[in-house]
CSV table of C-alpha atoms and ligand atoms in Angstrom, one decimal:
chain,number,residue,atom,x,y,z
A,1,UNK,CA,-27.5,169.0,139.7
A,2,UNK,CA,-26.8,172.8,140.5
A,3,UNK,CA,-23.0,174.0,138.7
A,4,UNK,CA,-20.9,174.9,141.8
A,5,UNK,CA,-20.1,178.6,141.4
A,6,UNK,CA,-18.9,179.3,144.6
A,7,UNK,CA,-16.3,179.0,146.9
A,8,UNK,CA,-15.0,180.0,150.7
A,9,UNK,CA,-11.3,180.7,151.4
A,10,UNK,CA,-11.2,180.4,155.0
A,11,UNK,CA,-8.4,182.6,155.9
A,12,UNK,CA,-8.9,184.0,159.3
A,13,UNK,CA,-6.8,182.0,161.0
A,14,UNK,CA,-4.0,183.1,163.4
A,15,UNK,CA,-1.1,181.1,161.6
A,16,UNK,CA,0.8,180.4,164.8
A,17,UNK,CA,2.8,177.6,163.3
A,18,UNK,CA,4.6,180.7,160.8
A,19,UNK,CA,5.0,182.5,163.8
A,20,UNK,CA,7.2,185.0,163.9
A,21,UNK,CA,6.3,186.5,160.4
A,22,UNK,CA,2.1,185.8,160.5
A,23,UNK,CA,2.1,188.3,163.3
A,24,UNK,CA,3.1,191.2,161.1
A,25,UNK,CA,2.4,189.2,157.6
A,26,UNK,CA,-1.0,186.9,156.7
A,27,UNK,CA,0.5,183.8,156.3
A,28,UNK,CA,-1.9,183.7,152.8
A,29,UNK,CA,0.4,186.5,151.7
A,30,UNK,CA,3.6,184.8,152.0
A,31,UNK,CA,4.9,184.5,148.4
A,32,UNK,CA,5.6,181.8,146.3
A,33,UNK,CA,7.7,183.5,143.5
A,34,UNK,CA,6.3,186.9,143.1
A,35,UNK,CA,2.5,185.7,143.8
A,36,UNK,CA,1.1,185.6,147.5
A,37,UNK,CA,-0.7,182.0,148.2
A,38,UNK,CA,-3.9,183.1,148.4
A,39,UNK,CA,-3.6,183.9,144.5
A,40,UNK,CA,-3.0,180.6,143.4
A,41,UNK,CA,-6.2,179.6,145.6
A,42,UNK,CA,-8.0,181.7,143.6
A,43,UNK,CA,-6.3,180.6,139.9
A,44,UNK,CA,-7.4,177.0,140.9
A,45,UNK,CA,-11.2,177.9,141.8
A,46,UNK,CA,-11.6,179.4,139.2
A,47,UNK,CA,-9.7,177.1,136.4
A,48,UNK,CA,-12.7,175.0,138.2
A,49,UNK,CA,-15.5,176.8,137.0
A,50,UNK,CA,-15.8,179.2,140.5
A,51,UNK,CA,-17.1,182.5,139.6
A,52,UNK,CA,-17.7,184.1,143.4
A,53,UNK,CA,-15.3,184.0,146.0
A,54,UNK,CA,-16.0,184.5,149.7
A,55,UNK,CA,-12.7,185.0,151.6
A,56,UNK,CA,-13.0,185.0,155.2
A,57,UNK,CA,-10.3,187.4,156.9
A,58,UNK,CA,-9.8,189.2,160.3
A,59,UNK,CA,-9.2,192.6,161.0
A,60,UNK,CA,-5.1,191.9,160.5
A,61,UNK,CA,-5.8,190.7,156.9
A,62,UNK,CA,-6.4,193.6,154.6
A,63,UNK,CA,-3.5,193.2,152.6
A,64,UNK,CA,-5.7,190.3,150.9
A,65,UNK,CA,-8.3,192.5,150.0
A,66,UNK,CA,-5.5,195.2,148.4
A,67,UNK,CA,-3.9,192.6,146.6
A,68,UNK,CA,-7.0,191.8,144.8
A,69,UNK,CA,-8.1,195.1,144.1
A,70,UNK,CA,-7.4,197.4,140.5
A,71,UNK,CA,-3.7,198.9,141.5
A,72,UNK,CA,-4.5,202.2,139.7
A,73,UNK,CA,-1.4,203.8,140.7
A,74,UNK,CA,1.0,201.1,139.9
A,75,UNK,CA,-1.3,200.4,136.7
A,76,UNK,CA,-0.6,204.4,135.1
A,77,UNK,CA,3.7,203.9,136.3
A,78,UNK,CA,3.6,200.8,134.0
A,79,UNK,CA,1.6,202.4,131.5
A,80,UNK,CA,3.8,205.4,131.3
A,81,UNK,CA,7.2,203.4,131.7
A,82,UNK,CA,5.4,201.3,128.1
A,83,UNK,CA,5.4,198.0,130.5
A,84,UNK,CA,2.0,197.5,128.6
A,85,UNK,CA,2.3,193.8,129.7
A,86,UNK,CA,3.0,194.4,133.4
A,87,UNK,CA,0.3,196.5,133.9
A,88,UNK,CA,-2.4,194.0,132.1
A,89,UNK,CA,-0.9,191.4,134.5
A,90,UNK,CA,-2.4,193.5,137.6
A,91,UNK,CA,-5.6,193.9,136.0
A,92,UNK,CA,-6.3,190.5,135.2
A,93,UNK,CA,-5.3,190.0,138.7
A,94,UNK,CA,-8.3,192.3,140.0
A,95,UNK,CA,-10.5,190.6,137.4
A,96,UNK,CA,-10.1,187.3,138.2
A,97,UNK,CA,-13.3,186.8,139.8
A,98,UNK,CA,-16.0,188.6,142.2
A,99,UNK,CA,-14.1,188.2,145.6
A,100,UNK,CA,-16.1,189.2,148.4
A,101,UNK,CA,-14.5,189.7,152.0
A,102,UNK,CA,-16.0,188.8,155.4
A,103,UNK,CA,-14.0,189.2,158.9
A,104,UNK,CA,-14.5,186.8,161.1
A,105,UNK,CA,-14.5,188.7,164.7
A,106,UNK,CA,-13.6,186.4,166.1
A,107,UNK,CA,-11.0,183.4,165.7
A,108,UNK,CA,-13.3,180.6,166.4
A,109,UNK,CA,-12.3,178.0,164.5
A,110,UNK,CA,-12.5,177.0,160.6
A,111,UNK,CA,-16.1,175.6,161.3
A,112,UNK,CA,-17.0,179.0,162.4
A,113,UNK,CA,-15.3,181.1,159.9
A,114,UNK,CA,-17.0,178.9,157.3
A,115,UNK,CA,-20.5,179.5,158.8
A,116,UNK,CA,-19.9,183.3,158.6
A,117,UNK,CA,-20.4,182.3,154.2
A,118,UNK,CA,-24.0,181.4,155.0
A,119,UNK,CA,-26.0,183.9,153.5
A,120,UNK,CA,-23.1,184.4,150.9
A,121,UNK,CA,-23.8,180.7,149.8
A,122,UNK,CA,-27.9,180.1,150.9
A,123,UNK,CA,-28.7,176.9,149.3
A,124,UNK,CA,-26.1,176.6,146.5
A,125,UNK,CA,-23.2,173.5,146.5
A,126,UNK,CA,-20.3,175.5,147.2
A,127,UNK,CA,-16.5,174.7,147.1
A,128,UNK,CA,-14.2,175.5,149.9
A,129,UNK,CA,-10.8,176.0,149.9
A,130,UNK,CA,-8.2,176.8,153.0
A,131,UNK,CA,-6.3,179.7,152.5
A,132,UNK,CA,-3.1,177.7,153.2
A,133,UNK,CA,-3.0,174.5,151.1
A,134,UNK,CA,-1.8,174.7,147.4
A,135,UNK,CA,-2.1,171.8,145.8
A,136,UNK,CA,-0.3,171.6,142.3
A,137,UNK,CA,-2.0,169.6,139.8
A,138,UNK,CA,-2.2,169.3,135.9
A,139,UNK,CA,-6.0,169.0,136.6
A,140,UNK,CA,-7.1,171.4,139.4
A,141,UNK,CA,-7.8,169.5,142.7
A,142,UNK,CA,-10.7,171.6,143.2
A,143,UNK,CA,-12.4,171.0,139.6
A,144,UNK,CA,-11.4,167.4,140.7
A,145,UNK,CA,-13.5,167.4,143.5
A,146,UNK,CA,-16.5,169.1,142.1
A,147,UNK,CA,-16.7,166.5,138.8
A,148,UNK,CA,-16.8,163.6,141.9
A,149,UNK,CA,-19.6,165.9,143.9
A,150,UNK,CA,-21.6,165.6,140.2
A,151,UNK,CA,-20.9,161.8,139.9
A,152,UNK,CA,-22.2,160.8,143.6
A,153,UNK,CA,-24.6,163.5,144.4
A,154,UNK,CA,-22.8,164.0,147.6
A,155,UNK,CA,-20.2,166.3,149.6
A,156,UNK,CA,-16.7,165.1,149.0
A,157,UNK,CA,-13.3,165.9,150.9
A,158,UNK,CA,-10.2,165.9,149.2
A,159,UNK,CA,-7.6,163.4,150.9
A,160,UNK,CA,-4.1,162.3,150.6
A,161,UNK,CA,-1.8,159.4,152.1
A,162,UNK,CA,0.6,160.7,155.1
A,163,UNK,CA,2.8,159.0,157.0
A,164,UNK,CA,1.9,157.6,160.7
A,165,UNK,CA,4.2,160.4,162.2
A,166,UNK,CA,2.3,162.7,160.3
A,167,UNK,CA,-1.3,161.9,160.7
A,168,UNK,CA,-1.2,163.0,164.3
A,169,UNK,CA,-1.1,166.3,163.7
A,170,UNK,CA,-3.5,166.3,160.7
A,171,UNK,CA,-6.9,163.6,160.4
A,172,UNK,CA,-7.7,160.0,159.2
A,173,UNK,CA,-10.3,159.0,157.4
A,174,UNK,CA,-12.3,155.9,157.8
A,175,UNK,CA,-13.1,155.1,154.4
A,176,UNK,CA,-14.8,151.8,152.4
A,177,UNK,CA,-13.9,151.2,148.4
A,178,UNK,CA,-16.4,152.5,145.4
A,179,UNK,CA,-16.7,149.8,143.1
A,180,UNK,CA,-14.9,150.4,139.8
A,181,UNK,CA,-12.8,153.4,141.3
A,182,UNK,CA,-9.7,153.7,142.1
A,183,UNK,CA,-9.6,157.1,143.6
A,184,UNK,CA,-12.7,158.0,145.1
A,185,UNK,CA,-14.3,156.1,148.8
A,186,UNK,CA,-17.3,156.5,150.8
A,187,UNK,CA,-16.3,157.9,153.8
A,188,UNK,CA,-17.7,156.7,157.2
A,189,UNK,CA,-15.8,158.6,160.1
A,190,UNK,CA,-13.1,160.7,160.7
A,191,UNK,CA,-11.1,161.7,163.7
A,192,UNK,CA,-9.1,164.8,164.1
A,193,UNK,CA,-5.6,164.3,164.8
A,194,UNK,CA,-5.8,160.7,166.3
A,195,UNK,CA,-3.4,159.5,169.0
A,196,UNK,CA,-1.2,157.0,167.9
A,197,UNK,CA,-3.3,153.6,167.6
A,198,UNK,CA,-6.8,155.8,167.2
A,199,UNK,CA,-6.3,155.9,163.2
A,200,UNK,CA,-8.6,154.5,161.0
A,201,UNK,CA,-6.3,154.9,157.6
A,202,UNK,CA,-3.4,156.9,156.7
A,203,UNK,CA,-5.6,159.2,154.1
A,204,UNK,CA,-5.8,162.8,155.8
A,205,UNK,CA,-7.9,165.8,154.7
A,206,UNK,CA,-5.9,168.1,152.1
A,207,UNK,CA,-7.0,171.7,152.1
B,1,LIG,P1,-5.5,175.9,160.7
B,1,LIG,O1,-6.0,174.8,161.5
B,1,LIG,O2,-4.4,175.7,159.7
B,1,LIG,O3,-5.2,177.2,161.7
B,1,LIG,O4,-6.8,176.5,159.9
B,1,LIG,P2,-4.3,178.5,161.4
B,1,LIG,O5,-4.7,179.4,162.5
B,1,LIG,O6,-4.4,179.0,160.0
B,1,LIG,O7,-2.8,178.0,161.6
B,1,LIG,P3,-2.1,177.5,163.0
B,1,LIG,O8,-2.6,176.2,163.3
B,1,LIG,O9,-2.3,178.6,164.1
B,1,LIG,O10,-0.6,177.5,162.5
B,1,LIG,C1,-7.2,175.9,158.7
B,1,LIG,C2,-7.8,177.0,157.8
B,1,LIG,O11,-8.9,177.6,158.5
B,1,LIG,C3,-8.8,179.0,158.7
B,1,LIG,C4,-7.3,179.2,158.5
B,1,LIG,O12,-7.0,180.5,158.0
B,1,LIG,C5,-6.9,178.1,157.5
B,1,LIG,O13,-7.1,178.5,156.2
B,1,LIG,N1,-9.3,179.4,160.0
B,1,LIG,C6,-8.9,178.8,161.1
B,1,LIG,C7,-10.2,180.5,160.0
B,1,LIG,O14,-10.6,181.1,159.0
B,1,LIG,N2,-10.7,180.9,161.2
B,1,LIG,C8,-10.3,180.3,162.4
B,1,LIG,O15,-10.8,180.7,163.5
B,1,LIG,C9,-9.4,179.2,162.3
């Protein structure tokens, strides 16, 4: 089976639930310490083996492709200043992997955004990752999901259990046990946030 080398960041979203700073701020930008989210999207695909990364933006969403790029100016201030470390730190930021950048035009829905990666993917197993879900994990979710993709030959979601209040507003997934494991199920059906009484479990779709 093919090594997955690939992987979509679908970012192209409007982020109205971080309204009022994801008009003026991509909510994939928003920091978590002094990195913006989409970075540690990145770190994990490609602690996973990814080497080419498709992120799918809009046309309010360059500061994604600036963060990613070689910060010459800041890199020679460092240099100068002897914060020799500091500046490495921005490089290996720009090297981390071949990111590629793709608007979407329009805001048609994740489906869409992810079928603007076509030609960037053609007939390769690809991983995809949403530009807002980080998942923290001694073993990265994503290299998680691609060692299960090898073992069944098949595409896999990652999912996680949620409360009943919560699963309306995110998905359930009909699912049937794998003999001999204790992580990993077939899955049937799913249905996008269900009304209450429409669920099938209470394992949702993670990012
Ligand atoms: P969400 O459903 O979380 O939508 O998208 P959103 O626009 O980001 O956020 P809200 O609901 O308005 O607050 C899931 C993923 O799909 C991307 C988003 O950027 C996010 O990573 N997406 C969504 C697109 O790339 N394009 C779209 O048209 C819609």
């Amino acid at each position: 089976m093919k090594k997955i080398t690939k992987a979509i960041i679908p970012a192209a979203g409007l982020g109205t639930r971080m309204l009022p700073i994801s008009h003026a701020v991509p909510k994939e930008m928003l920091p978590i310490v002094d990195m913006p989210a989409v970075f540690y999207l990145v770190e994990e695909a490609v602690k996973a083996g990814i080497t080419d990364i498709l992120i799918i933006t809009n046309r309010d969403k360059d500061a994604m492709e600036d963060f990613f790029d070689l910060s010459v100016e800041y890199g020679e201030a460092l240099t100068a200043k002897g914060k020799l470390d500091e500046a490495k730190r921005l490089r290996d930021i720009a090297n981390m992997a071949n990111i590629f950048f793709l608007r979407q035009k329009e805001t048609k829905g994740l489906g869409h955004a992810v079928g603007r990666a076509r030609s960037f993917v053609g007939d390769e197993p690809f991983a995809v990752l949403y530009g807002d879900d980080i998942i923290f994990s001694e073993k990265p979710v994503c290299r998680q999901m691609i060692e299960q993709y090898h073992a069944y030959g098949r595409p896999v979601v990652g999912v996680k259990p949620v409360t009943p209040e919560q699963i309306q507003k995110y998905s359930s997934m009909k699912v049937s046990p794998i003999e001999g494991s204790q992580n990993a199920y077939f899955c049937d059906d799913m249905i996008e946030k269900p009304k209450p009484g429409e669920e099938f479990s209470n394992l949702s779709i993670l990012g």
